[in-house]
Short mmCIF file of C-alpha atoms in Angstrom, two decimals:
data_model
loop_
_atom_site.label_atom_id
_atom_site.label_comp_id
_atom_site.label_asym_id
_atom_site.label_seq_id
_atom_site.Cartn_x
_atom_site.Cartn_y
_atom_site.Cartn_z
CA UNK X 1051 23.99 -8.08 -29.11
CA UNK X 1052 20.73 -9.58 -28.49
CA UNK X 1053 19.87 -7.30 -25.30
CA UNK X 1054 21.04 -4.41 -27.55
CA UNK X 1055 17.92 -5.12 -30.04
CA UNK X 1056 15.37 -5.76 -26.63
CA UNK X 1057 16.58 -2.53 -25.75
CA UNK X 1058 15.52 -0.45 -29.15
CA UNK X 1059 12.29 -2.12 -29.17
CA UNK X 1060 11.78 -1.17 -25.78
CA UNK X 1061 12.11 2.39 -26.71
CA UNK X 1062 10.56 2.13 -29.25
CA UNK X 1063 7.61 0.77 -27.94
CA UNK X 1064 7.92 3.33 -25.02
CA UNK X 1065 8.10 5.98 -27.74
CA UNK X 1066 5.02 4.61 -29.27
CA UNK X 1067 2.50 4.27 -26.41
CA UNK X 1068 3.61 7.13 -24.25
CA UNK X 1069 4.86 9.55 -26.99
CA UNK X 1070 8.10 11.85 -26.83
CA UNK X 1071 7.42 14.28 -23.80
CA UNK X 1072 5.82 10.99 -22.08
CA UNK X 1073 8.79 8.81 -21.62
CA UNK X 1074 11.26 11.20 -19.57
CA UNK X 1075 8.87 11.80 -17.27
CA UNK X 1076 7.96 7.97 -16.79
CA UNK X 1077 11.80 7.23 -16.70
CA UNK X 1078 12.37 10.21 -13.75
CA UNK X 1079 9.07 8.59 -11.74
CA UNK X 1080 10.76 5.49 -12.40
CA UNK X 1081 14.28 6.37 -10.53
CA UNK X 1082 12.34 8.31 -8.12
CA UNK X 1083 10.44 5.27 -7.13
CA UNK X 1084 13.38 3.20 -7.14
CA UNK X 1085 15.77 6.00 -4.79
CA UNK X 1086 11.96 5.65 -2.71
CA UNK X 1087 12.45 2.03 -2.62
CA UNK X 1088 16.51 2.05 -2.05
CA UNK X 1089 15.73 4.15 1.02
CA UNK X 1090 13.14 2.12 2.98
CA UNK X 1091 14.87 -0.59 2.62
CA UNK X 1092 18.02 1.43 4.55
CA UNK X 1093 15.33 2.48 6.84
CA UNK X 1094 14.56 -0.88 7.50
CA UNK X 1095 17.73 -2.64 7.75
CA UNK X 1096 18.85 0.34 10.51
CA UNK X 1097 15.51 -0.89 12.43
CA UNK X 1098 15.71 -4.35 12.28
CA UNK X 1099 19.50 -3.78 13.50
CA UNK X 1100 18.85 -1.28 15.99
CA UNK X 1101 16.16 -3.98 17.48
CA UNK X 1102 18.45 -6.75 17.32
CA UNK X 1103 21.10 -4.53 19.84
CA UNK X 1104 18.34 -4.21 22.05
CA UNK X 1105 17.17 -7.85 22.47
CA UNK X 1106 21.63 -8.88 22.48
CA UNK X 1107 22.26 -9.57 25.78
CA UNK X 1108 23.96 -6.37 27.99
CA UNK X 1109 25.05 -6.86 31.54
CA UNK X 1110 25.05 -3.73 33.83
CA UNK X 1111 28.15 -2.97 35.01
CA UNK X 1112 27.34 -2.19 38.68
CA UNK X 1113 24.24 -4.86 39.39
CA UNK X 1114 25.69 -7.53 36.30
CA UNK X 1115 21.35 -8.15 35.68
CA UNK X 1116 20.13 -7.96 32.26
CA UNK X 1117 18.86 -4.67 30.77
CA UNK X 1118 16.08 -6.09 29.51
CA UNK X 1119 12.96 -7.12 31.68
CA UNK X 1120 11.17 -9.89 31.32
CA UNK X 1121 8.25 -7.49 30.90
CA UNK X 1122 9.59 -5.77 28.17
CA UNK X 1123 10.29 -9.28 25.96
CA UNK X 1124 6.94 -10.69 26.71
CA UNK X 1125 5.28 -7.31 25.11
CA UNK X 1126 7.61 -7.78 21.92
CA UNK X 1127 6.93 -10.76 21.54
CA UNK X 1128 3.02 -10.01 21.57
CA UNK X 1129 3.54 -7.42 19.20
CA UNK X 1130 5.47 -9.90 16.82
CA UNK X 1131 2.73 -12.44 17.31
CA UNK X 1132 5.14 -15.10 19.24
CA UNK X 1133 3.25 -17.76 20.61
CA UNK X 1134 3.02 -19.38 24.03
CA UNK X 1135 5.67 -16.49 25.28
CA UNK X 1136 4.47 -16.47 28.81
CA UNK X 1137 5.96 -20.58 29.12
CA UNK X 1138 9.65 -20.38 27.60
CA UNK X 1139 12.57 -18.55 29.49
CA UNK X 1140 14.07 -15.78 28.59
CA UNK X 1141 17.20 -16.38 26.18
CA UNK X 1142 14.13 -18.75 24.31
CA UNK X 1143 11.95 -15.86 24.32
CA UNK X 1144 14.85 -13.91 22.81
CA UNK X 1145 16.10 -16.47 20.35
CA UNK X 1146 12.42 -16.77 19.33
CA UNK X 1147 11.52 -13.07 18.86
CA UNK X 1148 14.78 -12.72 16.76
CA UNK X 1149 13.58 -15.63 14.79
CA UNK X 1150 10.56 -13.69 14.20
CA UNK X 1151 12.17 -10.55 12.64
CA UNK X 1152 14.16 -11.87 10.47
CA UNK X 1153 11.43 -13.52 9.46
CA UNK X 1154 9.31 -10.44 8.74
CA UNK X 1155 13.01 -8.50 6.62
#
């Protein structure tokens, strides 16, 4: 009952400072801002995912070598600001730029 009352004075409030033709049009920016913000965030869950396949690691079939080059993880991990990247091995280098994006989600 108590979020009930929070709720009328909210309005009312709303009602008070913005005025009648005001408030729908704050309430539609409002869930426009939030579908705005529902969708990035989609956006960049599908990214971060879609970068986490790439750095799993995949065998060839024919050669059984890694898809990814060494060259390729040392120039995400500049990118992501990974320190001392040129020293560690690869499946560190991985494990480490991982770290990093989840980090930065």
């Amino acid at each position: 009952m108590a979020y009930e009352n929070v709720i009328l004075v909210l309005v009312a409030v709303g009602l008070i400072l913005f005025g009648s033709k005001k408030l729908p049009e704050l309430f539609k920016s409002l869930g426009r801002a939030k579908v705005e913000y529902e969708k990035a965030k989609i956006e960049s869950k599908y990214e971060l995912a879609k970068t986490e396949q790439i750095l799993q690691p995949q065998e060839e079939k024919t050669t059984g070598k890694s898809i990814l080059t060494r060259d390729k993880l040392e120039e995400m991990a500049s990118k992501l600001g990974v320190a001392e990247h040129e020293s560690i091995s690869d499946d560190e280098l991985k494990e480490k730029i991982q770290e990093r994006l989840r980090q930065g989600s």
